[in-house]
Short mmCIF file of C-alpha atoms and ligand atoms in Angstrom, two decimals:
data_model
loop_
_atom_site.label_atom_id
_atom_site.label_comp_id
_atom_site.label_asym_id
_atom_site.label_seq_id
_atom_site.Cartn_x
_atom_site.Cartn_y
_atom_site.Cartn_z
CA MET X 136 135.10 -47.69 54.57
CA THR X 137 136.80 -48.94 56.94
CA THR X 138 139.81 -47.29 58.95
CA ALA X 139 142.91 -49.52 60.88
CA THR X 140 145.22 -47.88 62.56
CA LEU X 141 148.41 -49.05 62.23
CA GLY X 142 151.23 -49.43 63.75
CA GLY X 143 150.95 -45.72 65.64
CA MET X 144 150.72 -44.16 62.02
CA PRO X 145 147.58 -42.00 60.68
CA ALA X 146 145.28 -44.27 60.04
CA ILE X 147 144.35 -45.95 56.65
CA THR X 148 141.36 -46.56 55.53
CA TYR X 149 140.19 -49.15 53.18
CA ASN X 150 137.04 -50.12 51.45
CA PHE X 151 136.03 -52.97 53.23
CA ALA X 152 137.24 -56.17 51.74
CA TYR X 153 139.51 -54.21 49.33
CA LEU X 154 136.86 -54.44 46.87
CA ASP X 155 134.55 -51.14 46.21
CA GLU X 156 131.08 -51.59 46.17
CA GLN X 157 129.40 -51.47 42.88
CA THR X 158 132.33 -54.01 42.23
CA LYS X 159 130.85 -56.40 45.22
CA ARG X 160 127.53 -55.23 43.84
CA MET X 161 128.34 -56.83 39.96
CA ILE X 162 129.98 -59.59 41.75
CA ARG X 163 126.94 -60.38 44.12
CA ARG X 164 124.23 -59.95 41.52
CA ALA X 165 126.86 -62.84 39.73
CA ILE X 166 127.18 -65.23 42.68
CA LEU X 167 122.81 -64.52 42.62
CA LYS X 168 122.36 -66.23 39.34
CA ALA X 169 124.95 -68.84 40.00
CA ILE X 170 122.69 -69.83 42.53
CA ALA X 171 119.61 -69.77 40.69
CA VAL X 172 121.36 -72.19 37.82
CA PRO X 173 123.49 -74.36 39.68
CA GLY X 174 126.83 -75.53 37.87
CA TYR X 175 126.17 -72.88 34.55
CA GLN X 176 129.09 -70.36 34.40
CA VAL X 177 128.40 -66.37 34.97
CA PRO X 178 130.53 -63.77 33.02
CA PHE X 179 131.93 -61.16 35.24
CA ALA X 180 134.49 -58.19 35.01
CA ALA X 181 137.14 -59.37 37.54
CA ARG X 182 139.13 -56.67 38.76
CA GLU X 183 143.26 -56.66 39.55
CA MET X 184 143.91 -57.91 42.33
CA PRO X 185 146.79 -57.12 44.62
CA MET X 186 147.97 -60.00 43.80
CA PRO X 187 148.98 -62.56 40.73
CA TYR X 188 146.67 -64.74 39.15
CA GLY X 189 147.78 -67.65 40.60
CA TRP X 190 147.02 -66.25 43.99
CA GLY X 191 143.45 -67.67 43.38
CA THR X 192 142.59 -63.94 42.19
CA GLY X 193 138.76 -65.56 41.56
CA GLY X 194 138.24 -66.67 45.18
CA VAL X 195 139.63 -63.68 46.45
CA GLN X 196 137.01 -61.60 44.84
CA VAL X 197 133.93 -63.98 45.82
CA THR X 198 135.45 -63.37 49.37
CA ALA X 199 135.62 -59.70 49.44
CA ALA X 200 132.42 -59.81 48.03
CA VAL X 201 130.40 -62.22 50.46
CA LEU X 202 132.44 -61.42 53.43
CA GLY X 203 130.69 -59.75 56.66
CA PRO X 204 132.41 -58.21 59.75
CA ASP X 205 131.08 -60.87 61.72
CA ASP X 206 132.39 -63.53 59.48
CA VAL X 207 135.58 -66.19 60.75
CA LEU X 208 138.05 -66.81 57.52
CA LYS X 209 139.80 -69.97 57.12
CA VAL X 210 142.05 -70.16 53.62
CA ILE X 211 143.75 -73.33 52.82
CA ASP X 212 145.84 -74.49 49.98
CA GLN X 213 145.85 -77.46 49.17
CA GLY X 214 144.47 -78.60 52.79
CA ALA X 215 146.64 -76.93 54.65
CA ASP X 216 146.56 -73.51 56.36
CA ASP X 217 150.36 -72.15 56.62
CA THR X 218 151.35 -71.81 52.91
CA THR X 219 152.12 -68.95 51.60
CA ASN X 220 149.68 -68.27 49.37
CA ALA X 221 147.43 -69.01 52.24
CA VAL X 222 149.18 -67.05 54.99
CA ALA X 223 148.91 -64.16 52.58
CA ILE X 224 145.35 -64.14 51.34
CA ARG X 225 144.65 -64.52 55.21
CA GLY X 226 146.19 -61.81 56.18
CA PHE X 227 144.99 -59.85 52.82
CA PHE X 228 141.23 -60.10 54.57
CA GLU X 229 142.72 -59.55 58.53
CA LYS X 230 144.26 -55.95 57.02
CA THR X 231 141.21 -55.23 54.63
CA ALA X 232 138.26 -56.52 55.98
CA GLY X 233 139.23 -56.23 59.71
CA VAL X 234 137.92 -60.03 60.16
CA ALA X 235 138.72 -62.62 62.65
CA THR X 236 140.52 -65.92 60.72
CA THR X 237 141.06 -69.41 61.89
CA THR X 238 142.51 -73.01 60.71
CA ALA X 239 139.49 -74.78 62.81
CA THR X 240 136.76 -76.23 59.75
CA THR X 241 134.37 -76.40 62.61
CA GLU X 242 134.68 -72.32 63.55
CA ALA X 243 134.63 -70.86 60.30
CA THR X 244 132.21 -69.29 58.30
CA VAL X 245 133.61 -69.05 54.86
CA ILE X 246 136.46 -71.18 53.64
CA GLN X 247 138.23 -70.07 50.91
CA THR X 248 139.98 -73.09 49.84
CA ARG X 249 142.76 -74.10 47.19
CA HIS X 250 142.34 -77.47 45.74
CA ARG X 251 141.13 -78.79 48.64
CA ILE X 252 137.78 -79.89 50.72
CA PRO X 253 138.01 -80.02 54.35
CA GLU X 254 137.71 -83.76 55.99
CA THR X 255 135.59 -82.42 58.49
CA PRO X 256 131.62 -82.45 56.86
CA LEU X 257 131.10 -79.32 56.58
CA ARG X 258 127.74 -77.23 57.88
CA ASP X 259 124.53 -75.53 56.38
CA ASP X 260 126.38 -72.13 57.53
CA GLN X 261 129.46 -72.52 55.79
CA ILE X 262 130.81 -71.23 52.56
CA LEU X 263 133.09 -73.05 51.12
CA VAL X 264 134.88 -70.73 48.07
CA TYR X 265 136.97 -72.47 45.31
CA GLN X 266 140.24 -70.49 43.95
CA VAL X 267 139.40 -71.41 40.31
CA PRO X 268 142.64 -72.16 37.69
CA ILE X 269 140.05 -73.06 34.71
CA PRO X 270 137.03 -73.13 35.02
CA GLU X 271 135.46 -74.00 31.61
CA PRO X 272 135.51 -77.90 31.92
CA LEU X 273 135.41 -78.40 28.11
CA ARG X 274 138.19 -75.95 26.80
CA PHE X 275 140.99 -78.69 26.44
CA LEU X 276 138.32 -80.64 23.90
CA GLU X 277 137.04 -77.18 22.48
CA PRO X 278 139.09 -74.33 23.18
CA ARG X 279 136.38 -71.75 21.70
CA GLU X 280 134.38 -69.83 23.94
CA THR X 281 131.75 -69.46 21.57
CA GLU X 282 131.70 -72.72 20.87
CA THR X 283 131.40 -74.13 24.73
CA ARG X 284 128.54 -71.95 25.85
CA GLN X 285 126.82 -73.32 23.15
CA MET X 286 127.76 -77.10 23.79
CA HIS X 287 126.69 -76.03 27.49
CA ALA X 288 123.47 -74.32 26.00
CA LEU X 289 122.19 -77.72 24.07
CA GLU X 290 123.68 -80.72 26.70
CA GLU X 291 126.08 -81.08 24.10
CA TYR X 292 128.80 -83.19 26.68
CA GLY X 293 129.24 -86.64 24.42
CA LEU X 294 133.16 -85.01 23.78
CA MET X 295 133.35 -84.98 27.38
CA HIS X 296 132.63 -88.62 27.53
CA VAL X 297 134.04 -89.71 24.95
CA LYS X 298 137.24 -88.33 26.65
CA LEU X 299 137.21 -90.16 29.09
CA TYR X 300 135.96 -93.21 27.47
CA GLU X 301 139.65 -92.55 25.36
CA ASP X 302 141.21 -92.53 28.91
CA ILE X 303 139.66 -95.78 29.40
CA ALA X 304 140.97 -97.17 26.08
CA ARG X 305 144.37 -96.19 26.51
CA HIS X 306 144.79 -96.91 30.86
CA GLY X 307 142.06 -99.62 30.93
CA HIS X 308 140.72 -96.76 33.73
CA ILE X 309 139.73 -93.05 33.74
CA ALA X 310 143.22 -91.73 34.53
CA THR X 311 141.83 -87.75 35.11
CA THR X 312 142.03 -87.84 38.68
CA TYR X 313 142.44 -83.75 39.51
CA ALA X 314 139.30 -81.33 37.89
CA TYR X 315 137.24 -84.77 37.44
CA PRO X 316 133.75 -83.55 36.11
CA VAL X 317 131.06 -83.28 37.41
CA GLU X 318 127.23 -83.03 36.18
CA VAL X 319 125.15 -80.07 38.54
CA ALA X 320 121.47 -81.37 39.56
CA GLY X 321 121.33 -82.78 36.40
CA ARG X 322 122.06 -80.48 34.04
CA TYR X 323 124.88 -78.70 33.80
CA VAL X 324 128.42 -80.07 33.33
CA MET X 325 131.37 -78.30 35.39
CA ASP X 326 135.26 -78.34 36.72
CA PRO X 327 135.51 -79.00 40.52
CA SER X 328 138.57 -76.68 40.13
CA PRO X 329 141.68 -79.40 40.54
CA ILE X 330 140.50 -80.72 43.69
CA PRO X 331 140.82 -84.32 43.79
CA LYS X 332 138.34 -86.59 42.94
CA PHE X 333 138.60 -87.85 46.04
CA ASP X 334 137.38 -84.94 47.07
CA ASN X 335 134.46 -85.08 44.85
CA PRO X 336 131.82 -86.96 46.52
CA LYS X 337 132.00 -83.93 49.01
CA MET X 338 130.66 -82.14 46.69
CA ASP X 339 127.47 -84.42 46.34
CA ASP X 340 124.05 -83.20 48.64
CA CYS X 341 126.55 -81.01 50.75
CA PRO X 342 124.99 -78.78 53.46
CA ALA X 343 127.13 -75.99 52.47
CA LEU X 344 126.91 -73.23 49.69
CA GLN X 345 129.68 -74.02 47.54
CA LEU X 346 130.52 -70.85 45.69
CA PHE X 347 133.42 -71.46 42.88
CA GLY X 348 136.09 -67.96 41.36
CA ALA X 349 138.10 -67.71 37.82
CA GLY X 350 139.68 -64.44 38.08
CA ARG X 351 141.53 -64.58 34.68
CA GLU X 352 138.84 -66.52 33.07
CA LYS X 353 136.10 -63.80 35.16
CA ARG X 354 133.61 -66.35 35.54
CA ILE X 355 131.52 -67.55 39.07
CA TYR X 356 129.60 -69.95 39.22
CA ALA X 357 127.99 -72.42 42.29
CA ILE X 358 126.42 -75.19 43.90
CA PRO X 359 123.21 -74.57 46.60
CA PRO X 360 123.81 -76.87 49.68
CA HIS X 361 122.14 -79.96 48.92
CA THR X 362 122.28 -80.22 45.30
CA ARG X 363 122.91 -83.08 43.56
CA VAL X 364 126.53 -83.35 42.07
CA ARG X 365 127.42 -86.84 39.85
CA SER X 366 130.91 -87.75 39.10
CA LEU X 367 130.90 -88.53 35.45
CA ASP X 368 131.11 -92.24 35.10
CA PHE X 369 130.32 -95.45 33.01
CA GLU X 370 127.72 -98.15 33.64
CA ASP X 371 130.52 -101.09 33.41
CA HIS X 372 133.78 -97.72 34.76
CA PRO X 373 131.70 -96.46 37.57
CA PHE X 374 133.40 -94.08 39.06
CA GLU X 375 136.14 -94.60 41.86
CA VAL X 376 138.37 -92.78 44.35
CA GLN X 377 141.68 -93.44 45.32
CA ARG X 378 142.92 -95.44 47.82
CA PHE X 379 145.10 -95.50 50.77
CA ALA X 380 146.65 -98.44 51.79
CA GLN X 381 147.89 -97.20 55.11
CA PRO X 382 147.20 -94.49 57.62
CA CYS X 383 147.82 -90.82 58.25
CA ALA X 384 151.54 -91.74 59.76
CA LEU X 385 151.00 -88.54 62.08
CA CYS X 386 146.85 -89.58 63.71
CA ALA X 387 146.26 -92.59 62.37
CA ALA X 388 143.07 -91.50 60.04
CA ARG X 389 142.19 -94.11 57.69
CA GLY X 390 139.47 -92.29 54.17
CA VAL X 391 141.04 -89.26 54.60
CA TYR X 392 143.30 -87.78 51.38
CA LEU X 393 146.60 -88.84 52.50
CA ASP X 394 150.09 -86.61 50.91
CA GLU X 395 153.49 -87.83 50.21
CA VAL X 396 156.09 -86.15 53.02
CA ILE X 397 159.71 -86.97 51.72
CA LEU X 398 161.90 -86.97 55.04
CA ASP X 399 165.88 -87.00 54.56
CA ASP X 400 167.26 -87.63 50.77
CA ARG X 401 167.66 -91.53 51.81
CA GLY X 402 164.56 -92.30 50.40
CA GLY X 403 163.09 -91.77 53.88
CA ARG X 404 159.19 -90.90 53.06
CA MET X 405 155.66 -91.02 54.87
CA PHE X 406 151.94 -90.45 54.37
CA VAL X 407 150.68 -87.92 56.34
CA CYS X 408 146.67 -86.21 56.34
CA SER X 409 146.77 -82.99 53.40
CA ASP X 410 144.51 -81.27 55.72
CA THR X 411 146.52 -80.57 58.36
CA ASP X 412 143.72 -79.02 60.81
CA TYR X 413 142.00 -82.41 61.10
CA CYS X 414 145.10 -84.24 61.63
CA GLU X 415 146.27 -81.95 63.96
CA SER X 416 142.31 -82.10 65.81
CA ARG X 417 143.37 -85.82 65.95
CA GLN X 418 146.53 -85.69 67.60
CA ALA X 419 144.83 -83.04 69.79
CA ALA X 420 141.98 -85.61 70.50
CA GLY X 421 145.29 -88.91 71.31
CA HIS X 422 144.58 -90.26 67.92
CA ARG X 423 148.35 -91.32 67.04
CA GLY X 424 150.07 -92.54 63.90
CA GLU X 425 153.18 -94.20 63.59
CA MET X 426 155.11 -91.41 63.09
CA ALA X 427 153.77 -89.33 65.37
CA PRO X 428 155.68 -87.56 68.00
CA PRO X 429 155.93 -88.54 71.74
CA ASP X 430 153.33 -86.36 73.64
CA ALA X 431 155.47 -84.20 74.77
CA ALA X 432 155.96 -82.71 71.36
CA LEU X 433 153.13 -81.61 70.71
CA PRO X 434 151.69 -79.26 70.89
CA GLN X 435 153.73 -78.75 68.07
CA PRO X 436 153.08 -81.70 65.72
CA VAL X 437 155.49 -82.69 64.24
CA SER X 438 156.28 -80.74 60.99
CA PRO X 439 158.10 -81.88 58.27
CA ARG X 440 155.46 -79.80 56.41
CA GLY X 441 157.07 -76.12 56.77
CA GLU X 442 158.32 -74.22 54.49
CA ASP X 443 161.62 -75.78 54.28
CA ALA X 444 159.79 -79.18 53.93
CA THR X 445 159.43 -81.02 50.17
CA ARG X 446 155.43 -80.74 50.67
CA VAL X 447 155.35 -77.95 48.26
CA SER X 448 153.04 -75.69 47.31
CA ASP X 449 154.51 -73.95 44.29
CA ASP X 450 151.96 -70.68 44.13
CA ALA X 451 153.37 -69.13 41.53
CA SER X 452 152.90 -72.47 39.34
CA SER X 453 149.19 -73.11 40.14
CA ASP X 454 147.75 -72.03 37.03
CA LEU X 455 147.10 -74.76 34.82
CA SER X 456 148.83 -75.19 31.28
CA ALA X 457 146.20 -77.18 28.93
CA SER X 458 148.83 -79.89 28.95
CA ALA X 459 149.32 -80.63 32.86
CA ARG X 460 145.42 -80.56 32.78
CA GLY X 461 145.42 -84.71 34.31
CA ARG X 462 148.05 -84.03 36.74
CA PRO X 463 148.21 -79.84 37.25
CA ALA X 464 151.34 -78.68 38.30
CA GLY X 465 151.49 -78.01 42.01
CA ALA X 466 148.33 -79.55 42.48
CA GLY X 467 147.66 -82.10 45.44
CA ALA X 468 149.77 -84.76 47.13
CA GLY X 469 153.41 -83.81 47.03
CA ALA X 470 152.89 -82.13 43.96
CA GLY X 471 157.03 -80.85 45.13
CA THR X 472 158.23 -84.37 45.23
CA GLY X 473 156.49 -85.84 42.26
CA ALA X 474 154.51 -88.03 44.28
CA GLY X 475 151.01 -87.19 43.38
CA THR X 476 148.56 -89.50 44.08
CA GLY X 477 148.56 -90.81 40.41
CA ALA X 478 152.00 -92.04 40.73
CA GLY X 479 152.17 -92.42 44.04
CA GLY X 480 152.01 -95.66 45.33
CA THR X 481 149.36 -95.16 47.91
CA GLU X 482 146.69 -96.02 44.82
CA ALA X 483 145.18 -99.13 45.46
CA GLY X 484 144.59 -99.06 42.50
CA HIS X 485 140.73 -98.73 40.11
CA ASP X 486 139.71 -101.61 39.44
CA MET I 245 108.79 -33.27 50.89
CA GLY I 246 112.32 -35.02 51.67
CA LEU I 247 113.98 -38.02 50.39
CA ALA I 248 113.49 -41.04 52.76
CA LEU I 249 116.91 -41.92 54.01
CA GLY I 250 118.97 -45.25 52.67
CA PHE I 251 120.82 -47.20 54.72
CA ALA I 252 122.76 -45.66 57.36
CA ASP I 253 125.63 -47.41 57.29
CA PRO I 254 126.26 -48.29 53.37
CA VAL I 255 128.75 -50.90 53.36
CA PHE I 256 127.44 -53.70 56.03
CA ASP I 257 123.50 -52.86 55.05
CA SER I 258 124.37 -53.29 51.76
CA GLN I 259 126.24 -56.88 52.57
CA SER I 260 123.98 -57.89 55.13
CA ALA I 261 120.36 -58.28 52.79
CA PHE I 262 122.74 -59.52 50.46
CA ARG I 263 123.56 -62.06 52.35
CA ALA I 264 120.50 -62.96 53.00
CA ALA I 265 118.95 -62.97 49.14
CA MET I 266 121.69 -65.10 48.90
CA TRP I 267 121.27 -67.53 51.11
CA ALA I 268 117.48 -67.42 50.55
CA LEU I 269 118.07 -67.98 46.80
CA ALA I 270 120.35 -70.77 48.38
CA ARG I 271 118.32 -73.09 50.01
CA PRO I 272 115.02 -72.20 48.42
CA GLY I 273 111.89 -71.40 51.05
CA ARG I 274 113.84 -71.31 53.77
CA LEU I 275 113.09 -68.01 55.24
CA GLU I 276 115.92 -65.45 55.48
CA PRO I 277 116.33 -62.82 58.70
CA LEU I 278 115.86 -59.19 56.40
CA ALA I 279 117.02 -56.19 58.80
CA VAL I 280 114.28 -53.61 58.77
CA THR I 281 116.19 -50.41 58.79
CA LEU I 282 114.74 -48.78 55.81
CA ASP I 283 111.55 -46.32 55.29
CA PRO I 284 110.99 -46.46 51.56
CA PRO I 285 107.85 -44.40 50.46
CA ALA I 286 104.75 -46.59 49.84
CA PRO I 287 103.93 -49.08 48.55
CA LEU I 288 107.24 -49.72 48.98
CA SER I 289 108.30 -51.90 51.57
CA PRO I 290 111.38 -51.51 53.99
CA GLU I 291 112.37 -55.20 53.27
CA ALA I 292 111.92 -54.69 49.65
CA ALA I 293 113.85 -51.62 49.27
CA ALA I 294 117.15 -53.45 51.42
CA LEU I 295 117.30 -55.91 48.64
CA LEU I 296 116.90 -53.12 45.72
CA LEU I 297 119.54 -50.96 47.61
CA ALA I 298 121.72 -53.51 47.92
CA LEU I 299 121.55 -54.99 44.70
CA CYS I 300 120.78 -52.30 41.92
CA ASP I 301 122.83 -49.71 40.42
CA PHE I 302 123.45 -47.56 37.21
CA GLU I 303 123.51 -51.61 35.34
CA THR I 304 120.40 -52.61 36.02
CA PRO I 305 117.32 -51.35 34.78
CA VAL I 306 114.60 -51.57 37.38
CA TRP I 307 111.16 -52.14 37.13
CA LEU I 308 108.15 -50.97 38.61
CA ASP I 309 104.55 -52.34 38.65
CA ALA I 310 101.78 -50.59 38.12
CA SER I 311 100.80 -49.63 41.88
CA ALA I 312 104.82 -48.73 42.62
CA ALA I 313 104.71 -46.83 39.64
CA ALA I 314 101.58 -44.87 40.43
CA VAL I 315 104.10 -43.44 43.44
CA PRO I 316 106.50 -41.25 42.05
CA GLU I 317 108.56 -41.13 45.39
CA VAL I 318 109.48 -44.61 45.01
CA ALA I 319 111.13 -44.58 42.30
CA ARG I 320 112.74 -40.96 42.97
CA PHE I 321 113.97 -43.00 46.16
CA LEU I 322 115.23 -46.13 44.08
CA ARG I 323 117.24 -43.67 41.53
CA PHE I 324 118.53 -41.22 44.16
CA HIS I 325 120.02 -44.53 46.90
CA THR I 326 120.83 -46.55 43.25
CA GLY I 327 121.87 -44.80 40.36
CA ALA I 328 120.01 -47.03 38.55
CA ARG I 329 117.67 -46.38 35.26
CA ILE I 330 113.20 -46.87 36.07
CA VAL I 331 112.29 -48.47 33.11
CA ALA I 332 109.18 -48.55 31.38
CA GLU I 333 109.57 -51.98 29.32
CA PRO I 334 109.30 -54.67 31.33
CA GLY I 335 111.29 -56.98 29.40
CA ALA I 336 114.68 -54.57 29.47
CA ALA I 337 115.02 -54.60 33.76
CA ARG I 338 117.30 -56.94 35.81
CA PHE I 339 115.25 -55.95 38.71
CA VAL I 340 112.18 -55.97 38.75
CA LEU I 341 108.94 -54.72 41.64
CA ILE I 342 106.38 -56.26 42.90
CA THR I 343 104.36 -54.51 45.02
CA ASP I 344 100.94 -55.80 43.95
CA PRO I 345 101.61 -58.96 43.51
CA ALA I 346 98.33 -61.02 43.65
CA ARG I 347 98.33 -58.68 40.48
CA MET I 348 102.00 -59.25 39.37
CA ALA I 349 102.25 -59.77 35.59
CA ASP I 350 103.56 -63.10 34.05
CA PHE I 351 106.74 -63.83 33.98
CA ALA I 352 107.05 -64.08 29.87
CA GLU I 353 106.96 -60.59 30.36
CA PHE I 354 110.24 -60.20 31.74
CA ALA I 355 114.07 -60.93 30.51
CA GLN I 356 114.48 -64.77 30.87
CA GLY I 357 118.32 -64.95 29.47
CA THR I 358 118.91 -66.50 26.61
CA PRO I 359 120.57 -70.26 25.70
CA ASP I 360 124.20 -69.67 26.09
CA TYR I 361 123.45 -66.58 28.98
CA PRO I 362 120.63 -68.13 30.86
CA ASP I 363 122.06 -65.07 33.73
CA ILE I 364 120.85 -62.20 31.24
CA SER I 365 117.67 -63.01 33.26
CA ALA I 366 115.14 -60.83 35.27
CA THR I 367 115.35 -60.96 39.50
CA LEU I 368 111.64 -60.27 41.25
CA VAL I 369 111.51 -58.24 44.37
CA VAL I 370 108.03 -59.72 45.86
CA GLN I 371 106.91 -58.08 48.43
CA VAL I 372 104.24 -60.68 50.43
CA GLU I 373 102.69 -60.07 53.75
CA ARG I 374 103.80 -62.77 55.74
CA PHE I 375 105.07 -66.72 55.43
CA SER I 376 103.96 -70.00 56.20
CA ALA I 377 104.98 -73.89 56.05
CA SER I 378 102.33 -74.99 54.14
CA GLY I 379 100.29 -74.57 50.42
CA LEU I 380 103.77 -75.08 48.70
CA VAL I 381 105.93 -78.49 48.33
CA LEU I 382 110.11 -77.25 47.55
CA GLU I 383 112.21 -79.47 45.60
CA GLY I 384 114.95 -78.97 44.09
CA PRO I 385 118.61 -77.66 44.43
CA GLY I 386 119.23 -76.11 47.92
CA VAL I 387 116.63 -78.06 49.58
CA PRO I 388 116.86 -81.31 51.49
CA GLY I 389 114.55 -83.96 50.71
CA VAL I 390 111.66 -81.23 50.26
CA ARG I 391 110.52 -78.28 52.17
CA GLY I 392 106.98 -76.89 52.39
CA PHE I 393 106.72 -73.28 52.31
CA GLY I 394 104.23 -70.43 52.01
CA ALA I 395 103.64 -66.30 51.14
CA GLN I 396 100.40 -63.96 51.09
CA PRO I 397 99.43 -62.53 48.88
CA LEU I 398 100.11 -64.57 45.57
CA PRO I 399 98.52 -64.82 42.28
CA ALA I 400 95.80 -68.00 42.41
CA ASP I 401 97.59 -68.83 39.83
CA PHE I 402 100.98 -69.09 41.70
CA ILE I 403 101.92 -72.95 41.04
CA ALA I 404 100.88 -73.14 37.73
CA ARG I 405 103.43 -70.33 36.67
CA MET I 406 106.39 -72.04 39.33
CA VAL I 407 106.04 -74.77 37.08
CA ALA I 408 105.90 -73.04 33.27
CA ASN I 409 109.20 -71.37 34.66
CA ARG I 410 110.98 -74.72 35.99
CA ALA I 411 110.13 -76.10 32.72
CA GLY I 412 112.07 -73.27 30.67
CA PHE I 413 115.37 -74.53 33.22
CA PRO I 414 117.39 -72.92 32.41
CA LEU I 415 115.87 -70.02 31.52
CA GLY I 416 114.06 -68.25 33.26
CA VAL I 417 113.30 -65.41 36.46
CA ASP I 418 114.29 -65.40 39.68
CA LEU I 419 112.11 -64.46 42.64
CA LEU I 420 112.82 -63.14 46.29
CA LEU I 421 109.92 -63.17 48.35
CA ALA I 422 109.98 -59.86 51.35
CA GLY I 423 108.25 -59.36 54.46
CA ALA I 424 107.68 -59.67 57.76
CA GLY I 425 111.66 -58.67 58.97
CA HIS I 426 112.50 -62.14 56.24
CA VAL I 427 113.24 -63.15 52.75
CA ALA I 428 112.80 -66.10 51.27
CA GLY I 429 114.24 -67.41 47.50
CA LEU I 430 112.54 -68.90 44.97
CA PRO I 431 114.97 -69.12 42.01
CA ARG I 432 114.07 -70.98 38.86
CA SER I 433 115.18 -74.36 39.62
CA VAL I 434 113.28 -75.09 42.28
CA MET I 435 110.39 -77.47 41.41
CA VAL I 436 107.21 -76.42 43.40
CA ARG I 437 103.46 -78.43 43.67
CA GLU I 438 100.56 -77.83 45.69
CA GLY I 439 100.93 -79.54 49.44
ZN1 ZN Y 76 146.77 -86.86 59.92
#
């Protein structure tokens, strides 16, 4: 137990990082097996957390199980550190574990994320914890858990390829832009959580340890550092990431994932880094996009992305429904504006 | 005779030993420091004891090799501090303590998991005396390129055992080699050859 004194009130004791020790041990054992069998979904006895499922209770439980007093925690929600969800989870661990927190990717030892992988390359002493709404990549092809387990056991991934190929037949390209399935270490097909497929290549040979927690479906899976992660594709339709036509309007970064931000009700808009820490670090280093504020306005980068902006991250709707699979509600770029990557004018196209 | 003490700070000592085990399995063959604070009954080593106290409880039956089972204090110590059942049937164990690695039982004796649930498999805590960077060449998830690794003592046919363990992937056992203030992991995913 750890003790915290709040505002001069009598000391309140919590379990360190909220979970009791037996629960942490159970989750820790699941994490070890998940690492030993990369991409395989280990069942675990998920606990009720003091937050709704859509808030990433699986990721929160994984974070709680790995976190130690010397860790520095960063929490991002679609790339941003300042959304309601990210702020709440950061506050939860500040209160229950007393850990230091940061918004800087480079300072963090544990990064809990919903729907993005940071643009700043990760290091081999970092742990990336993903919040996962639906861990089973085969769920929409086969709803029965007993069947999907067997498909994984027999490496029967033909249906998944058929599904992707149907995309090609219908759209001329693979239309899946989020939660794009990957093959881990040449064996298990895995759902990378609803990150944009733009982020998929960052999982391959990543120096950091990647852990995935699904609270409602009670699954933990992992990608060890330096593991081969291959996005499923076809010889005649190789996997490609989204490309953006223009650089970030605030920091001029290219080759990063951009969100569309609506500036006014007259159609004004701009495209900015989804990774707020990356964008702000670049601005602090003097990089200026075409809509960057004048120097005097720093260090507060003009932030049309605050809580009242249209770059909405809708926490409550984060759980995916089957029908929303291709374009999860609340996932990724400009979800609140309907200007997702797939639909946005930013995509150079797949071909 | 009193019972040897457990962790001075169960919450943080458990977390720290778990993190060492986690990184060890995530980066096969790389040595992770393991705090040596326990004074368990011999032949149980402080490093192996730290891992077992951090990871075992009433949900994880533990099997002891012959030299550990020969000393009743070892079972008493583990039962008292973890609540784990000590089982006579190796296949029923989720954690296995090997204190005499040169004579370790065949991996096939231990739970390998099932095709649907490969996680229902044993983790072997193997006590070694020292580590080196040669003898074995490791490759696979968690290893950038290849990594040289060695530990002593190990059975003469250790490489052949690890090759057989890998051949059964995703079934198999996972090894945590503990000693000399460190832990190193050899998960079932690792490919081991001589070098
Ligand atoms: Zn930017």
